[in-house]
């Protein structure tokens, strides 16, 4: 059974990390806070997969993934749509930390 | 008849023979694979021909079946990968050759009166190819990819789609393993239609989320009212 660190409904902040080699965590989500809306399975993280470590046997690390929903107005300065607009994307666990609510 | 437009106003169309770095990389890897006997040039041609001919009809059938069969709809929303097998699409082995890019998860996003879904891949051009075929050119452009996440309503308006403040526009950026397809709402005026009739109005763009199905609009002929040869 996958051990999920975060639960559906948890508010999470994407780590404001730098890009070392390959990642699939978009820069526009880093440092932004959203809510976990769905679990995904454990997948090999793209940071390993990019180097041919695409299975556990080859050294690829499995990690739980989550669907995180952001409010568009939290992602972009001067968002021109409406307040209810959202964006969803999948994020691996090590890119997430408990929400830093002070930024919201 | 006068001939008054200015031929000097634009430059002649130039043919470009420039090859991008990615094209060079693809050719190098392909030629190596052929040399090593992983596949033949004929295999490659046949695969390309097949892959480019898939089209969006698989997705149309999924939506039409879901519109007419609530139990199938529930199965499709719960597990897209599994439900696709009911219309003959195997996500885990769609090519019969197991190309690695096809080993992905598939989720169907249901539009409701209060949520409109639209898909994009900001990192590359991920697209649910087993059900929608090759993506349209514009879907792969940096223009669509960067602007849909930043200005979704403006981009949708450019496709002729407008929603009020009571509809949540939900953008799905398919940046990881999953691929997504939008299930549009069944339009009024389709009561009593067969699954086949319904499938005909579920066009590619309605499953990307940049259009809504119309009772008088199918992708197999020019839109009604258009006088293409007039």
GROMACS .gro file of C-alpha atoms in nm:
model
  334
    1UNK     CA    1   0.000   0.000   0.000
    2UNK     CA    2   0.124   0.343  -0.090
    3UNK     CA    3   0.191   0.561   0.210
    4UNK     CA    4   0.072   0.909   0.122
    5UNK     CA    5   0.217   1.192   0.323
    6UNK     CA    6  -0.062   1.428   0.220
    7UNK     CA    7  -0.436   1.368   0.225
    8UNK     CA    8  -0.704   1.488  -0.013
    9UNK     CA    9  -0.804   1.836   0.099
   10UNK     CA   10  -0.459   1.921   0.239
   11UNK     CA   11  -0.317   2.256   0.141
   12UNK     CA   12   0.033   2.218   0.003
   13UNK     CA   13   0.303   2.449  -0.129
   14UNK     CA   14   0.527   2.349  -0.418
   15UNK     CA   15   0.892   2.380  -0.318
   16UNK     CA   16   1.060   2.681  -0.468
   17UNK     CA   17   1.352   2.469  -0.586
   18UNK     CA   18   1.592   2.533  -0.866
   19UNK     CA   19   1.608   2.308  -1.169
   20UNK     CA   20   1.903   2.068  -1.150
   21UNK     CA   21   1.906   1.881  -1.477
   22UNK     CA   22   1.562   1.746  -1.569
   23UNK     CA   23   1.236   1.795  -1.382
   24UNK     CA   24   0.872   1.811  -1.481
   25UNK     CA   25   0.767   2.049  -1.204
   26UNK     CA   26   0.673   2.369  -1.380
   27UNK     CA   27   0.844   2.688  -1.266
   28UNK     CA   28   0.508   2.867  -1.254
   29UNK     CA   29   0.388   2.638  -0.973
   30UNK     CA   30   0.696   2.672  -0.753
   31UNK     CA   31   0.636   2.852  -0.429
   32UNK     CA   32   0.261   2.846  -0.497
   33UNK     CA   33  -0.002   2.695  -0.271
   34UNK     CA   34  -0.288   2.471  -0.380
   35UNK     CA   35  -0.500   2.185  -0.251
   36UNK     CA   36  -0.457   1.809  -0.301
   37UNK     CA   37  -0.762   1.688  -0.496
   38UNK     CA   38  -0.662   1.338  -0.609
   39UNK     CA   39  -0.406   1.070  -0.539
   40UNK     CA   40  -0.198   0.926  -0.816
   41UNK     CA   41   0.001   0.601  -0.796
   42UNK     CA   42   0.368   0.580  -0.710
   43UNK     CA   43   0.567   0.655  -1.021
   44UNK     CA   44   0.938   0.675  -1.097
   45UNK     CA   45   1.024   1.042  -1.059
   46UNK     CA   46   1.121   1.216  -1.385
   47UNK     CA   47   1.443   1.340  -1.224
   48UNK     CA   48   1.562   0.976  -1.229
   49UNK     CA   49   1.378   0.861  -1.538
   50UNK     CA   50   1.561   1.120  -1.749
   51UNK     CA   51   1.888   0.938  -1.678
   52UNK     CA   52   1.769   0.594  -1.779
   53UNK     CA   53   1.681   0.502  -1.420
   54UNK     CA   54   1.333   0.415  -1.536
   55UNK     CA   55   1.274   0.112  -1.311
   56UNK     CA   56   1.352   0.046  -0.943
   57UNK     CA   57   1.606  -0.214  -1.058
   58UNK     CA   58   1.791   0.055  -1.249
   59UNK     CA   59   1.790   0.287  -0.949
   60UNK     CA   60   1.474   0.483  -1.028
   61UNK     CA   61   1.300   0.612  -0.717
   62UNK     CA   62   0.925   0.554  -0.685
   63UNK     CA   63   0.729   0.834  -0.527
   64UNK     CA   64   0.360   0.906  -0.467
   65UNK     CA   65   0.214   1.170  -0.696
   66UNK     CA   66  -0.080   1.399  -0.632
   67UNK     CA   67  -0.313   1.614  -0.836
   68UNK     CA   68  -0.287   1.965  -0.695
   69UNK     CA   69  -0.549   2.228  -0.777
   70UNK     CA   70  -0.443   2.592  -0.772
   71UNK     CA   71  -0.658   2.899  -0.792
   72UNK     CA   72  -0.545   3.087  -1.100
   73UNK     CA   73  -0.534   3.412  -0.908
   74UNK     CA   74  -0.281   3.250  -0.672
   75UNK     CA   75  -0.059   3.147  -0.964
   76UNK     CA   76  -0.045   3.469  -1.160
   77UNK     CA   77  -0.017   3.835  -1.075
   78UNK     CA   78  -0.310   4.030  -1.217
   79UNK     CA   79  -0.495   3.722  -1.338
   80UNK     CA   80  -0.756   3.851  -1.579
   81UNK     CA   81  -1.015   3.570  -1.555
   82UNK     CA   82  -1.257   3.513  -1.269
   83UNK     CA   83  -1.181   3.417  -0.909
   84UNK     CA   84  -1.325   3.065  -0.945
   85UNK     CA   85  -1.084   2.966  -1.225
   86UNK     CA   86  -0.841   2.687  -1.143
   87UNK     CA   87  -0.548   2.490  -1.278
   88UNK     CA   88  -0.470   2.128  -1.196
   89UNK     CA   89  -0.143   1.946  -1.241
   90UNK     CA   90   0.039   1.643  -1.102
   91UNK     CA   91   0.321   1.690  -0.853
   92UNK     CA   92   0.550   1.433  -0.693
   93UNK     CA   93   0.572   1.418  -0.316
   94UNK     CA   94   0.923   1.553  -0.267
   95UNK     CA   95   0.826   1.875  -0.447
   96UNK     CA   96   0.552   1.943  -0.189
   97UNK     CA   97   0.558   2.079   0.162
   98UNK     CA   98   0.278   2.171   0.402
   99UNK     CA   99   0.116   2.497   0.294
  100UNK     CA  100   0.285   2.819   0.382
  101UNK     CA  101  -0.038   2.999   0.450
  102UNK     CA  102   0.123   3.338   0.501
  103UNK     CA  103   0.167   3.375   0.127
  104UNK     CA  104  -0.200   3.311   0.048
  105UNK     CA  105  -1.161   4.372  -6.362
  106UNK     CA  106  -0.921   4.588  -6.175
  107UNK     CA  107  -0.618   4.433  -6.019
  108UNK     CA  108  -0.545   4.672  -5.742
  109UNK     CA  109  -0.385   4.478  -5.460
  110UNK     CA  110  -0.020   4.539  -5.404
  111UNK     CA  111   0.210   4.251  -5.486
  112UNK     CA  112   0.495   4.433  -5.319
  113UNK     CA  113   0.318   4.432  -4.981
  114UNK     CA  114   0.448   4.097  -4.866
  115UNK     CA  115   0.760   3.891  -4.913
  116UNK     CA  116   0.740   3.580  -5.126
  117UNK     CA  117   0.689   3.255  -4.933
  118UNK     CA  118   1.027   3.098  -4.869
  119UNK     CA  119   1.077   2.724  -4.853
  120UNK     CA  120   1.288   2.636  -4.552
  121UNK     CA  121   1.524   2.343  -4.552
  122UNK     CA  122   1.639   2.407  -4.200
  123UNK     CA  123   1.638   2.103  -3.976
  124UNK     CA  124   1.593   2.146  -3.601
  125UNK     CA  125   1.823   1.989  -3.344
  126UNK     CA  126   1.543   1.756  -3.236
  127UNK     CA  127   1.494   1.636  -3.593
  128UNK     CA  128   1.865   1.564  -3.620
  129UNK     CA  129   1.852   1.375  -3.289
  130UNK     CA  130   1.547   1.176  -3.400
  131UNK     CA  131   1.715   1.080  -3.727
  132UNK     CA  132   2.037   0.980  -3.553
  133UNK     CA  133   1.857   0.761  -3.299
  134UNK     CA  134   1.631   0.612  -3.565
  135UNK     CA  135   1.924   0.525  -3.792
  136UNK     CA  136   2.116   0.371  -3.503
  137UNK     CA  137   1.813   0.163  -3.406
  138UNK     CA  138   1.776   0.042  -3.765
  139UNK     CA  139   2.149  -0.039  -3.786
  140UNK     CA  140   2.126  -0.237  -3.463
  141UNK     CA  141   1.825  -0.425  -3.594
  142UNK     CA  142   1.576  -0.305  -3.329
  143UNK     CA  143   1.333  -0.232  -3.611
  144UNK     CA  144   1.350  -0.188  -3.986
  145UNK     CA  145   1.291   0.118  -4.200
  146UNK     CA  146   0.971  -0.051  -4.319
  147UNK     CA  147   0.857  -0.104  -3.957
  148UNK     CA  148   0.916   0.265  -3.892
  149UNK     CA  149   0.723   0.375  -4.197
  150UNK     CA  150   0.431   0.145  -4.117
  151UNK     CA  151   0.421   0.263  -3.757
  152UNK     CA  152   0.424   0.630  -3.862
  153UNK     CA  153   0.150   0.568  -4.115
  154UNK     CA  154  -0.063   0.389  -3.856
  155UNK     CA  155   0.003   0.644  -3.578
  156UNK     CA  156  -0.084   0.937  -3.802
  157UNK     CA  157  -0.411   0.776  -3.910
  158UNK     CA  158  -0.563   0.714  -3.564
  159UNK     CA  159  -0.778   1.028  -3.545
  160UNK     CA  160  -1.023   1.128  -3.268
  161UNK     CA  161  -1.298   0.872  -3.339
  162UNK     CA  162  -1.205   0.659  -3.035
  163UNK     CA  163  -1.266   0.955  -2.806
  164UNK     CA  164  -1.593   1.039  -2.984
  165UNK     CA  165  -1.717   0.684  -2.928
  166UNK     CA  166  -1.624   0.698  -2.560
  167UNK     CA  167  -1.821   1.018  -2.506
  168UNK     CA  168  -2.124   0.903  -2.707
  169UNK     CA  169  -2.133   0.574  -2.516
  170UNK     CA  170  -2.106   0.759  -2.184
  171UNK     CA  171  -2.390   0.994  -2.283
  172UNK     CA  172  -2.622   0.700  -2.348
  173UNK     CA  173  -2.508   0.457  -2.078
  174UNK     CA  174  -2.477   0.597  -1.724
  175UNK     CA  175  -2.306   0.283  -1.597
  176UNK     CA  176  -2.041   0.306  -1.866
  177UNK     CA  177  -1.998   0.674  -1.786
  178UNK     CA  178  -1.931   0.587  -1.422
  179UNK     CA  179  -1.675   0.326  -1.525
  180UNK     CA  180  -1.510   0.569  -1.768
  181UNK     CA  181  -1.475   0.843  -1.508
  182UNK     CA  182  -1.350   0.598  -1.245
  183UNK     CA  183  -1.091   0.424  -1.462
  184UNK     CA  184  -1.037   0.559  -1.811
  185UNK     CA  185  -0.763   0.313  -1.895
  186UNK     CA  186  -0.986   0.012  -1.825
  187UNK     CA  187  -1.306   0.156  -1.975
  188UNK     CA  188  -1.130   0.227  -2.306
  189UNK     CA  189  -1.099  -0.146  -2.362
  190UNK     CA  190  -1.479  -0.154  -2.405
  191UNK     CA  191  -1.440   0.045  -2.728
  192UNK     CA  192  -1.137  -0.154  -2.832
  193UNK     CA  193  -0.855   0.077  -2.719
  194UNK     CA  194  -0.584  -0.071  -2.500
  195UNK     CA  195  -0.388   0.214  -2.340
  196UNK     CA  196  -0.123  -0.014  -2.201
  197UNK     CA  197  -0.047  -0.157  -2.542
  198UNK     CA  198  -0.224   0.056  -2.802
  199UNK     CA  199   0.029  -0.004  -3.073
  200UNK     CA  200   0.073  -0.372  -3.016
  201UNK     CA  201   0.441  -0.283  -2.997
  202UNK     CA  202   0.454  -0.128  -2.654
  203UNK     CA  203   0.617   0.205  -2.736
  204UNK     CA  204   0.716   0.343  -2.395
  205UNK     CA  205   0.541   0.677  -2.442
  206UNK     CA  206   0.213   0.493  -2.450
  207UNK     CA  207   0.252   0.351  -2.100
  208UNK     CA  208   0.055   0.628  -1.936
  209UNK     CA  209  -0.253   0.674  -1.728
  210UNK     CA  210  -0.572   0.805  -1.882
  211UNK     CA  211  -0.834   1.019  -1.713
  212UNK     CA  212  -1.158   1.161  -1.851
  213UNK     CA  213  -1.262   1.506  -1.730
  214UNK     CA  214  -1.636   1.563  -1.713
  215UNK     CA  215  -1.771   1.906  -1.800
  216UNK     CA  216  -2.066   2.022  -1.590
  217UNK     CA  217  -2.283   2.335  -1.596
  218UNK     CA  218  -2.036   2.489  -1.348
  219UNK     CA  219  -1.697   2.345  -1.455
  220UNK     CA  220  -1.540   2.365  -1.800
  221UNK     CA  221  -1.222   2.161  -1.850
  222UNK     CA  222  -0.950   2.227  -2.106
  223UNK     CA  223  -0.621   2.044  -2.158
  224UNK     CA  224  -0.268   2.158  -2.235
  225UNK     CA  225   0.086   2.040  -2.183
  226UNK     CA  226   0.311   2.332  -2.098
  227UNK     CA  227   0.626   2.122  -2.086
  228UNK     CA  228   0.600   1.956  -2.426
  229UNK     CA  229   0.288   1.847  -2.609
  230UNK     CA  230   0.147   1.547  -2.418
  231UNK     CA  231  -0.182   1.443  -2.573
  232UNK     CA  232  -0.412   1.138  -2.538
  233UNK     CA  233  -0.305   0.993  -2.873
  234UNK     CA  234  -0.464   0.646  -2.843
  235UNK     CA  235  -0.809   0.812  -2.825
  236UNK     CA  236  -0.758   1.140  -3.014
  237UNK     CA  237  -0.481   1.057  -3.261
  238UNK     CA  238  -0.218   1.315  -3.346
  239UNK     CA  239  -0.258   1.653  -3.181
  240UNK     CA  240  -0.344   1.957  -3.393
  241UNK     CA  241  -0.050   2.179  -3.485
  242UNK     CA  242  -0.168   2.466  -3.267
  243UNK     CA  243  -0.182   2.241  -2.960
  244UNK     CA  244   0.194   2.192  -2.986
  245UNK     CA  245   0.282   2.560  -3.030
  246UNK     CA  246   0.454   2.753  -2.750
  247UNK     CA  247   0.186   3.017  -2.805
  248UNK     CA  248  -0.104   2.787  -2.699
  249UNK     CA  249   0.100   2.615  -2.429
  250UNK     CA  250   0.211   2.924  -2.245
  251UNK     CA  251  -0.101   3.132  -2.298
  252UNK     CA  252  -0.364   2.872  -2.206
  253UNK     CA  253  -0.235   2.845  -1.848
  254UNK     CA  254  -0.189   3.220  -1.811
  255UNK     CA  255  -0.487   3.362  -2.003
  256UNK     CA  256  -0.730   3.069  -2.042
  257UNK     CA  257  -1.043   3.275  -2.100
  258UNK     CA  258  -0.877   3.492  -2.361
  259UNK     CA  259  -0.747   3.185  -2.546
  260UNK     CA  260  -1.088   3.016  -2.530
  261UNK     CA  261  -1.244   3.337  -2.664
  262UNK     CA  262  -1.011   3.315  -2.963
  263UNK     CA  263  -1.172   2.974  -3.029
  264UNK     CA  264  -1.514   3.139  -2.998
  265UNK     CA  265  -1.585   3.007  -2.650
  266UNK     CA  266  -1.708   3.236  -2.373
  267UNK     CA  267  -1.810   3.152  -2.017
  268UNK     CA  268  -1.952   3.375  -1.746
  269UNK     CA  269  -1.817   3.419  -1.393
  270UNK     CA  270  -2.039   3.133  -1.266
  271UNK     CA  271  -1.843   2.875  -1.471
  272UNK     CA  272  -1.507   2.762  -1.337
  273UNK     CA  273  -1.255   2.732  -1.620
  274UNK     CA  274  -1.027   2.447  -1.509
  275UNK     CA  275  -0.702   2.406  -1.698
  276UNK     CA  276  -0.530   2.065  -1.682
  277UNK     CA  277  -0.157   2.080  -1.743
  278UNK     CA  278  -0.059   1.721  -1.829
  279UNK     CA  279   0.299   1.751  -1.715
  280UNK     CA  280   0.354   1.401  -1.576
  281UNK     CA  281   0.236   1.048  -1.658
  282UNK     CA  282  -0.133   1.108  -1.710
  283UNK     CA  283  -0.314   1.200  -2.026
  284UNK     CA  284  -0.651   1.367  -2.023
  285UNK     CA  285  -0.955   1.401  -2.242
  286UNK     CA  286  -1.255   1.626  -2.186
  287UNK     CA  287  -1.605   1.479  -2.180
  288UNK     CA  288  -1.828   1.762  -2.303
  289UNK     CA  289  -2.190   1.796  -2.197
  290UNK     CA  290  -2.451   1.646  -2.426
  291UNK     CA  291  -2.619   1.933  -2.609
  292UNK     CA  292  -2.993   1.990  -2.618
  293UNK     CA  293  -3.165   1.876  -2.934
  294UNK     CA  294  -2.999   1.534  -2.936
  295UNK     CA  295  -3.279   1.346  -2.759
  296UNK     CA  296  -3.332   1.004  -2.911
  297UNK     CA  297  -3.011   1.013  -3.115
  298UNK     CA  298  -2.818   0.691  -3.169
  299UNK     CA  299  -2.470   0.647  -3.030
  300UNK     CA  300  -2.335   0.683  -3.383
  301UNK     CA  301  -2.517   1.013  -3.439
  302UNK     CA  302  -2.395   1.143  -3.106
  303UNK     CA  303  -2.035   1.042  -3.179
  304UNK     CA  304  -2.042   1.245  -3.501
  305UNK     CA  305  -2.079   1.576  -3.314
  306UNK     CA  306  -1.812   1.496  -3.052
  307UNK     CA  307  -1.528   1.647  -3.252
  308UNK     CA  308  -1.161   1.667  -3.161
  309UNK     CA  309  -1.176   2.023  -3.030
  310UNK     CA  310  -1.467   1.946  -2.797
  311UNK     CA  311  -1.251   1.679  -2.630
  312UNK     CA  312  -0.954   1.917  -2.594
  313UNK     CA  313  -1.195   2.164  -2.438
  314UNK     CA  314  -1.169   2.453  -2.682
  315UNK     CA  315  -1.516   2.398  -2.829
  316UNK     CA  316  -1.861   2.264  -2.737
  317UNK     CA  317  -2.057   2.006  -2.939
  318UNK     CA  318  -2.323   2.155  -3.167
  319UNK     CA  319  -2.619   1.963  -3.307
  320UNK     CA  320  -2.548   2.088  -3.659
  321UNK     CA  321  -2.173   2.049  -3.659
  322UNK     CA  322  -1.969   1.741  -3.739
  323UNK     CA  323  -1.607   1.724  -3.843
  324UNK     CA  324  -1.679   1.502  -4.142
  325UNK     CA  325  -1.816   1.779  -4.359
  326UNK     CA  326  -1.785   2.156  -4.378
  327UNK     CA  327  -1.981   2.340  -4.109
  328UNK     CA  328  -2.341   2.398  -4.219
  329UNK     CA  329  -2.383   2.730  -4.390
  330UNK     CA  330  -2.023   2.739  -4.508
  331UNK     CA  331  -2.004   2.790  -4.884
  332UNK     CA  332  -1.657   2.658  -4.944
  333UNK     CA  333  -1.694   2.638  -5.323
  334UNK     CA  334  -1.907   2.945  -5.375
   0.00000   0.00000   0.00000
